[in-house]
Short mmCIF file of C-alpha atoms in Angstrom, two decimals:
data_model
loop_
_atom_site.label_atom_id
_atom_site.label_comp_id
_atom_site.label_asym_id
_atom_site.label_seq_id
_atom_site.Cartn_x
_atom_site.Cartn_y
_atom_site.Cartn_z
CA MET W 1 13.99 -72.35 -24.71
CA LEU W 2 13.19 -69.36 -26.87
CA GLN W 3 11.83 -66.37 -25.04
CA PRO W 4 8.87 -64.46 -26.41
CA TYR W 5 9.74 -61.03 -27.71
CA ARG W 6 7.89 -57.84 -26.85
CA GLY W 7 7.94 -54.30 -28.17
CA MET W 8 8.91 -52.90 -31.51
CA LYS W 9 12.61 -53.62 -31.76
CA GLY W 10 14.55 -55.25 -34.50
CA LYS W 11 16.89 -54.97 -37.44
CA LEU W 12 16.07 -55.91 -41.04
CA VAL W 13 18.54 -58.33 -42.62
CA LYS W 14 18.57 -59.85 -46.09
CA LEU W 15 18.44 -63.65 -46.15
CA VAL W 16 20.99 -64.50 -48.79
CA ASN W 17 20.02 -68.20 -48.88
CA LEU W 18 16.54 -67.36 -50.16
CA SER W 19 17.06 -64.10 -52.07
CA GLY W 20 17.78 -63.98 -55.77
CA SER W 21 17.31 -61.99 -58.95
CA LYS W 22 13.50 -62.09 -58.72
CA ALA W 23 12.98 -61.01 -55.13
CA SER W 24 14.85 -60.24 -51.94
CA ILE W 25 13.73 -62.03 -48.81
CA TYR W 26 14.33 -60.18 -45.57
CA SER W 27 13.69 -61.08 -41.97
CA VAL W 28 14.17 -59.36 -38.61
CA ILE W 29 16.67 -59.91 -35.82
CA ILE W 30 15.36 -58.91 -32.41
CA PRO W 31 18.04 -57.46 -30.10
CA GLY W 32 19.35 -60.09 -27.72
CA GLU W 33 18.36 -62.96 -29.99
CA SER W 34 20.80 -64.88 -32.13
CA VAL W 35 18.36 -65.79 -34.89
CA THR W 36 15.90 -64.01 -37.18
CA LEU W 37 12.13 -64.26 -36.75
CA TYR W 38 11.98 -66.66 -39.69
CA GLU W 39 14.70 -68.92 -38.26
CA ARG W 40 12.88 -68.84 -34.95
CA PHE W 41 9.71 -69.94 -36.77
CA ILE W 42 11.69 -72.86 -38.23
CA GLN W 43 13.11 -73.82 -34.84
CA GLU W 44 9.74 -73.62 -33.12
CA ASN W 45 8.07 -75.94 -35.63
CA ALA W 46 10.86 -78.24 -36.76
CA SER W 47 9.85 -81.17 -34.60
CA SER W 48 6.13 -81.22 -35.41
CA PHE W 49 5.87 -79.84 -38.95
CA LYS W 50 9.15 -80.66 -40.71
CA SER W 51 7.61 -81.46 -44.05
CA GLU W 52 5.49 -78.29 -44.12
CA LEU W 53 8.56 -76.25 -43.21
CA LYS W 54 10.53 -77.78 -46.08
CA ASP W 55 7.73 -76.88 -48.47
CA ILE W 56 7.51 -73.30 -47.16
CA ASN W 57 11.28 -72.86 -47.33
CA ASP W 58 11.46 -74.16 -50.90
CA ARG W 59 8.58 -71.93 -51.97
CA LEU W 60 10.36 -68.90 -50.51
CA LYS W 61 13.54 -69.85 -52.36
CA ALA W 62 11.59 -70.18 -55.62
CA ILE W 63 10.05 -66.74 -54.98
CA GLY W 64 13.51 -65.22 -54.51
CA LYS W 65 15.29 -66.95 -57.32
CA THR W 66 12.72 -67.89 -59.97
CA VAL W 67 9.18 -66.55 -59.81
CA GLY W 68 9.14 -63.37 -57.72
CA ALA W 69 6.72 -62.46 -54.95
CA ARG W 70 3.58 -62.51 -57.07
CA GLU W 71 0.39 -61.68 -55.18
CA GLN W 72 -1.08 -65.08 -55.97
CA TYR W 73 1.44 -66.88 -53.75
CA PHE W 74 0.23 -65.03 -50.65
CA LYS W 75 -2.86 -64.73 -48.51
CA LEU W 76 -3.36 -60.99 -48.61
CA ASP W 77 -4.94 -58.54 -46.14
CA GLU W 78 -3.78 -60.11 -42.90
CA GLY W 79 -3.08 -56.69 -41.41
CA ILE W 80 -4.78 -53.34 -41.71
CA PRO W 81 -5.66 -52.06 -45.20
CA GLY W 82 -2.59 -51.05 -47.17
CA ASP W 83 0.08 -52.19 -44.71
CA GLY W 84 1.21 -55.15 -46.84
CA VAL W 85 0.96 -57.63 -43.99
CA CYS W 86 0.04 -61.00 -45.46
CA ALA W 87 0.75 -64.69 -45.01
CA LEU W 88 2.40 -67.14 -47.33
CA TYR W 89 -0.46 -69.10 -48.89
CA ASP W 90 -1.45 -71.98 -46.68
CA ASP W 91 -3.85 -74.67 -47.69
CA PRO W 92 -6.79 -75.27 -45.31
CA ASP W 93 -5.48 -78.76 -44.63
CA LYS W 94 -2.00 -77.48 -43.72
CA ARG W 95 -1.22 -76.36 -40.21
CA LEU W 96 1.51 -73.73 -40.41
CA ARG W 97 1.00 -70.06 -41.00
CA LEU W 98 3.90 -67.71 -41.77
CA TYR W 99 3.30 -63.97 -41.67
CA CYS W 100 5.18 -61.55 -43.90
CA ILE W 101 5.11 -58.03 -45.33
CA ARG W 102 5.12 -57.82 -49.08
CA TYR W 103 6.38 -54.80 -51.07
CA GLY W 104 5.44 -55.49 -54.68
CA THR W 105 6.91 -58.55 -56.34
CA GLN W 106 10.51 -57.86 -55.36
CA LEU W 107 10.64 -57.49 -51.59
CA VAL W 108 9.31 -59.64 -48.79
CA ILE W 109 9.98 -59.37 -45.06
CA LEU W 110 9.44 -62.63 -43.23
CA GLY W 111 8.11 -62.51 -39.71
CA GLY W 112 7.11 -65.41 -37.54
CA GLY W 113 4.03 -67.53 -37.31
CA GLY W 114 2.85 -70.79 -35.90
CA PRO W 115 0.31 -73.57 -36.13
CA LYS W 116 -3.24 -72.46 -36.98
CA PRO W 117 -5.67 -73.99 -34.52
CA LYS W 118 -8.58 -75.43 -36.49
CA CYS W 119 -11.16 -74.15 -34.04
CA ILE W 120 -10.46 -70.42 -34.37
CA ARG W 121 -12.13 -68.03 -36.80
CA ALA W 122 -9.89 -64.99 -36.28
CA LEU W 123 -6.17 -64.81 -35.59
CA GLN W 124 -6.88 -62.75 -32.47
CA GLU W 125 -8.19 -65.92 -30.83
CA ASP W 126 -4.69 -67.39 -30.88
CA PRO W 127 -2.11 -65.50 -28.76
CA LYS W 128 0.92 -66.74 -30.69
CA LEU W 129 -0.46 -65.81 -34.11
CA THR W 130 -1.68 -62.49 -32.70
CA GLU W 131 1.75 -61.63 -31.35
CA GLU W 132 3.50 -62.50 -34.61
CA ASN W 133 0.93 -60.70 -36.75
CA TYR W 134 0.81 -57.54 -34.64
CA TYR W 135 4.59 -57.31 -34.55
CA LEU W 136 4.59 -57.12 -38.34
CA ARG W 137 1.75 -54.59 -38.38
CA GLU W 138 3.81 -52.36 -36.15
CA LEU W 139 6.99 -52.95 -38.17
CA SER W 140 5.13 -52.09 -41.38
CA ASP W 141 3.91 -48.89 -39.76
CA LYS W 142 7.47 -47.92 -38.78
CA ILE W 143 8.82 -48.72 -42.25
CA THR W 144 6.07 -46.63 -43.87
CA GLU W 145 6.98 -43.69 -41.62
CA ARG W 146 10.65 -44.00 -42.56
CA LEU W 147 9.83 -44.32 -46.25
CA LYS W 148 7.83 -41.10 -45.99
CA GLU W 149 10.72 -39.37 -44.21
CA LYS W 150 13.16 -40.89 -46.71
CA ASP W 151 15.10 -42.52 -43.88
CA ILE W 152 14.52 -45.74 -45.81
CA LEU W 153 14.58 -45.94 -49.61
CA PHE W 154 14.11 -48.69 -52.14
CA SER W 155 17.28 -49.38 -54.11
CA LYS W 156 17.35 -48.59 -57.84
CA SER W 157 16.83 -52.25 -58.72
CA GLY W 158 13.84 -52.35 -56.37
CA LEU W 159 15.38 -55.41 -54.79
CA ASP W 160 16.68 -53.84 -51.59
CA PHE W 161 16.00 -51.49 -48.75
CA GLU W 162 18.58 -48.81 -48.11
CA GLY W 163 18.94 -46.56 -45.11
CA ASP W 164 18.26 -46.98 -41.42
CA LEU W 165 16.96 -50.51 -41.03
CA GLU W 166 17.19 -50.71 -37.22
CA PHE W 167 14.12 -50.11 -35.10
CA ASN W 168 13.73 -49.31 -31.39
CA ASP W 169 10.68 -48.54 -29.29
CA GLU W 170 11.80 -44.95 -28.83
CA ASP W 171 12.42 -44.28 -32.54
CA ASP W 172 9.99 -42.37 -34.70
CA GLU W 173 8.03 -41.05 -31.74
CA MET I 1 23.06 -44.52 -47.34
CA ASN I 2 23.43 -47.87 -45.51
CA ASN I 3 23.03 -51.03 -47.48
CA SER I 4 21.02 -53.85 -46.00
CA GLU I 5 22.93 -56.39 -43.98
CA ILE I 6 23.47 -59.70 -45.72
CA TYR I 7 22.61 -62.63 -43.48
CA LYS I 8 23.56 -66.22 -44.22
CA SER I 9 21.61 -68.70 -42.17
CA SER I 10 22.80 -72.21 -41.45
CA ILE I 11 19.31 -73.06 -40.17
CA ILE I 12 17.81 -72.17 -43.57
CA ASP I 13 20.66 -73.96 -45.37
CA ASP I 14 20.08 -77.11 -43.32
CA LEU I 15 16.39 -77.05 -44.19
CA LEU I 16 17.13 -76.48 -47.89
CA GLY I 17 19.60 -79.34 -47.72
CA SER I 18 16.99 -81.68 -46.31
CA THR I 19 14.89 -81.40 -49.48
CA THR I 20 15.89 -83.43 -52.53
CA SER I 21 16.56 -81.53 -55.75
CA GLU I 22 13.61 -83.40 -57.32
CA GLU I 23 11.25 -82.10 -54.61
CA SER I 24 12.56 -78.55 -54.97
CA GLU I 25 12.20 -78.71 -58.74
CA LYS I 26 8.62 -79.90 -58.39
CA ILE I 27 7.77 -77.02 -56.03
CA GLU I 28 9.38 -74.52 -58.40
CA LYS I 29 7.53 -75.94 -61.42
CA ARG I 30 4.20 -75.81 -59.60
CA MET I 31 4.83 -72.12 -58.91
CA LEU I 32 5.82 -71.46 -62.52
CA LEU I 33 2.71 -73.26 -63.75
CA ALA I 34 0.54 -71.18 -61.41
CA ALA I 35 2.20 -68.02 -62.74
CA LYS I 36 1.50 -69.12 -66.33
CA ILE I 37 -2.17 -69.71 -65.51
CA ASP I 38 -2.40 -66.32 -63.80
CA ASP I 39 -0.78 -64.63 -66.82
CA ALA I 40 -3.24 -66.39 -69.13
CA ILE I 41 -6.20 -65.19 -67.02
CA LYS I 42 -4.89 -61.62 -67.20
CA ALA I 43 -4.14 -61.91 -70.93
CA LYS I 44 -7.81 -62.64 -71.52
CA GLY I 45 -8.75 -59.65 -69.40
CA TRP I 46 -10.47 -61.97 -66.96
CA LYS I 47 -10.90 -61.96 -63.21
CA ASN I 48 -10.78 -65.21 -61.29
CA LYS I 49 -14.57 -65.30 -61.26
CA ASP I 50 -14.59 -65.31 -65.09
CA LEU I 51 -12.42 -68.39 -65.07
CA LEU I 52 -14.79 -70.06 -62.60
CA LYS I 53 -17.72 -69.22 -64.83
CA ALA I 54 -15.98 -70.56 -67.94
CA LEU I 55 -15.35 -73.82 -66.12
CA ASN I 56 -18.86 -74.01 -64.62
CA LYS I 57 -17.47 -73.89 -61.11
CA ASP I 58 -18.63 -71.74 -58.24
CA ASN I 59 -16.10 -71.99 -55.42
CA PRO I 60 -13.60 -69.06 -55.62
CA SER I 61 -11.18 -70.78 -53.26
CA VAL I 62 -10.52 -73.36 -55.99
CA VAL I 63 -8.88 -70.74 -58.20
CA THR I 64 -6.99 -69.26 -55.26
CA LYS I 65 -5.57 -72.71 -54.59
CA TRP I 66 -4.69 -73.24 -58.26
CA LEU I 67 -2.83 -69.93 -58.35
CA SER I 68 -1.04 -70.43 -55.04
CA GLY I 69 1.66 -72.60 -56.58
CA THR I 70 0.91 -75.44 -54.18
CA HIS I 71 -1.76 -77.32 -56.11
CA ASN I 72 -1.14 -80.77 -57.56
CA PHE I 73 -3.24 -80.49 -60.74
CA THR I 74 -4.94 -83.43 -62.38
CA ILE I 75 -4.35 -83.73 -66.11
CA ASP I 76 -8.07 -83.22 -66.74
CA THR I 77 -8.03 -79.90 -64.88
CA LEU I 78 -5.03 -78.77 -66.92
CA PHE I 79 -6.80 -79.76 -70.15
CA ASP I 80 -9.87 -77.78 -69.04
CA LEU I 81 -7.70 -74.77 -68.24
CA GLU I 82 -5.94 -75.04 -71.60
CA ARG I 83 -9.27 -75.07 -73.38
CA VAL I 84 -10.84 -72.04 -71.69
CA LEU I 85 -7.66 -69.99 -71.39
CA GLU I 86 -6.41 -70.90 -74.87
CA VAL I 87 -2.92 -71.53 -73.60
CA ASN I 88 -0.58 -74.48 -73.74
CA LEU I 89 0.04 -75.97 -70.29
CA VAL I 90 0.74 -79.59 -71.18
CA ASN I 91 3.09 -79.99 -74.09
CA LEU I 92 2.26 -83.23 -75.91
CA GLU I 93 4.06 -82.45 -79.15
CA GLU I 94 7.60 -83.67 -79.37
CA LYS I 95 9.67 -81.17 -81.24
CA PRO I 96 12.47 -82.81 -83.16
CA LYS I 97 15.79 -81.09 -82.89
CA ARG I 98 17.27 -80.25 -86.27
CA THR I 99 20.30 -78.37 -87.31
CA ILE I 100 19.80 -75.39 -89.52
CA ALA I 101 22.46 -73.43 -91.29
CA VAL I 102 21.83 -70.01 -92.67
CA SER I 103 24.70 -68.18 -94.27
CA TYR I 104 24.58 -64.54 -95.10
CA LEU I 105 27.17 -62.01 -96.11
CA HIS I 106 30.48 -63.13 -94.70
CA MET I 107 28.95 -64.92 -91.70
CA GLU I 108 27.72 -68.40 -91.29
CA VAL I 109 25.59 -69.39 -88.34
CA THR I 110 24.92 -72.95 -87.40
CA ARG I 111 22.55 -73.63 -84.57
CA THR I 112 20.56 -76.53 -83.30
CA VAL I 113 17.04 -75.31 -82.79
CA PRO I 114 13.72 -77.03 -82.24
CA VAL I 115 11.52 -76.79 -85.29
CA MET I 116 9.07 -73.88 -85.06
CA GLU I 117 11.25 -71.91 -82.68
CA PRO I 118 12.72 -68.56 -83.62
CA ILE I 119 16.37 -68.66 -84.64
CA PHE I 120 17.25 -65.07 -84.13
CA GLN I 121 16.83 -62.88 -81.17
CA GLU I 122 15.70 -59.41 -82.16
CA THR I 123 12.86 -57.63 -83.94
CA ILE I 124 10.73 -59.79 -86.22
CA LEU I 125 11.28 -58.85 -89.84
CA GLY I 126 9.40 -61.51 -91.67
CA ILE I 127 8.18 -65.05 -91.47
CA CYS I 128 8.96 -67.79 -93.94
CA LYS I 129 7.12 -71.01 -94.14
CA SER I 130 8.07 -74.18 -95.88
CA GLY I 131 5.85 -77.15 -95.20
CA ASP I 132 5.69 -77.58 -91.47
CA VAL I 133 8.74 -75.41 -90.95
CA SER I 134 8.31 -71.82 -89.94
CA ILE I 135 11.16 -69.44 -89.32
CA ARG I 136 10.90 -65.95 -88.02
CA LEU I 137 13.49 -63.68 -89.50
CA LYS I 138 14.54 -60.80 -87.37
CA GLN I 139 16.16 -57.54 -88.11
CA LYS I 140 18.99 -57.10 -85.69
CA VAL I 141 20.93 -60.29 -86.04
CA THR I 142 24.07 -60.41 -83.98
CA PRO I 143 25.30 -63.97 -84.20
CA LEU I 144 28.88 -64.77 -83.37
CA GLY I 145 29.37 -61.31 -81.94
CA GLN I 146 29.10 -59.59 -85.33
CA GLU I 147 27.58 -56.20 -85.94
CA PRO I 148 23.86 -56.19 -86.73
CA ILE I 149 23.16 -56.28 -90.43
CA LYS I 150 20.56 -54.10 -92.09
CA SER I 151 17.27 -55.48 -93.25
CA THR I 152 17.92 -54.65 -96.89
CA GLU I 153 21.06 -56.72 -96.87
CA PHE I 154 19.33 -59.49 -95.07
CA TRP I 155 16.84 -60.32 -97.78
CA SER I 156 19.40 -61.75 -100.10
CA CYS I 157 21.44 -63.53 -97.54
CA ILE I 158 19.64 -66.76 -97.10
CA SER I 159 21.37 -69.50 -98.94
CA SER I 160 20.90 -72.78 -97.21
CA GLY I 161 18.42 -74.84 -95.26
CA TRP I 162 18.44 -77.82 -92.98
CA LEU I 163 21.87 -79.35 -92.66
CA ASP I 164 20.49 -82.83 -92.34
CA HIS I 165 18.71 -82.44 -95.66
CA SER I 166 20.40 -83.37 -98.93
CA LYS I 167 21.97 -80.55 -100.91
CA THR I 168 19.03 -80.62 -103.32
CA GLU I 169 16.55 -80.37 -100.46
CA GLN I 170 18.56 -77.53 -98.94
CA LYS I 171 18.48 -75.62 -102.22
CA ARG I 172 14.76 -76.21 -102.61
CA PHE I 173 14.25 -75.10 -99.03
CA SER I 174 16.26 -71.94 -99.58
CA LYS I 175 14.29 -71.08 -102.69
CA ASN I 176 11.11 -71.70 -100.77
CA ILE I 177 12.25 -69.40 -98.03
CA GLU I 178 13.13 -66.64 -100.45
CA SER I 179 9.91 -66.97 -102.38
CA GLN I 180 7.74 -67.11 -99.29
CA LEU I 181 9.42 -64.46 -97.23
CA VAL I 182 6.73 -62.05 -96.17
CA PRO I 183 7.82 -58.83 -94.51
CA LEU I 184 5.69 -57.85 -91.56
CA ALA I 185 3.75 -54.62 -91.81
#
C-alpha cells in the first residue's frame, strides 16, 4: 500500500524512457519512496484505467521524442498565475488527470494525479487532486526561487536542469 | 554544476510495452496533425476564435480538443480545416517516384525523388519548370560530400533529365530546364 506523502521534499530525476530530442520529461522521487510521482500515478490507476494510462504514457513519449511540449497539449493555468502548473490535456469523457509543471516546449516535470470525480467543479473539492496539485505548486515555487538564486540553471540546449535538484522542507527558508 | 539524474523506469517501460506500435504511431500522428493545424492557425495570424468563426462554430472547447492531439478527426472536419486554413492535411495526390540525374562539373548525382519535391538542400537559386515537373535549384549544393559549387558555375551544369525518359526526352528536358531557369530575386 502506497503511503501518502506530505511536505515539500523530493528530488528531480529525468525519465529517460520518455525524454528525447524534443523535450525532457522529469518527475520527482520523494525520500523514502522507491518510485517517482509519475510511476506512483501509474501504479495507483493501473487496475481501473489501464487504457487511459497507456494513452497518457504514449502521449508523453511523443512529446519527448517527436513533437515537444507545445502548449496545446496541456490544460494550462492549473496553479497560480505564472507558476507553470498545468495538466496533460484530458478529454471531459476521460477520467484521469495528471498534473505537471511545464517550462516552455522543452521541459516538463510530471507530478501525480488521479481520477476526476464528475461531480466536482474545482480541484479543491477532491483531496487527492488537491494534494497532488498543491505539491507541484510548492515545487514550482521552490524551483523559481532557485532559478532566481542561480542554484538551478537551464542547460545550454534548454533540455535539462542543472544544479541542486534536491528539495527539503528546511531548504530555501 | 550537477547534472540531472537519469532515471530508467521499468514501470514506464512495461506500460510502453503494453501498447502496440500501431497504437503508438496513431497517437504520435494525431499529435503531429494537431501541431500542423496549430501552426496553420498561427501562420494566418489567427486566434482560435478566428478559426471558430471561419467554420461557423461557436464552442471554443472544440478547437481546444482538436489541438490537444487526442481528437479522432472525421474526414469532413479535416476538409473544412484545409479549406479555411489553406493547408494540406489530407494528401490525396499520389506522387510517383522518379529517378532524376543531374550532372554538373565533375560530379554526377542520382537520386530518387518524388516529383515536385526539391532535390537540393540549401538556398533556393532558381526554379525550373517543365510540364508538370518543377525543380528548385539551390545554391549551396553539397552532394556526395563535395565542396559547394558557386552559382555562376551552376547555371551551365545541367545536362540531363529524368533517367527513365529516353535520351531524346532527357535532352529536351535539359534544354527546357536551361531555357526556363529563372533566378530568384
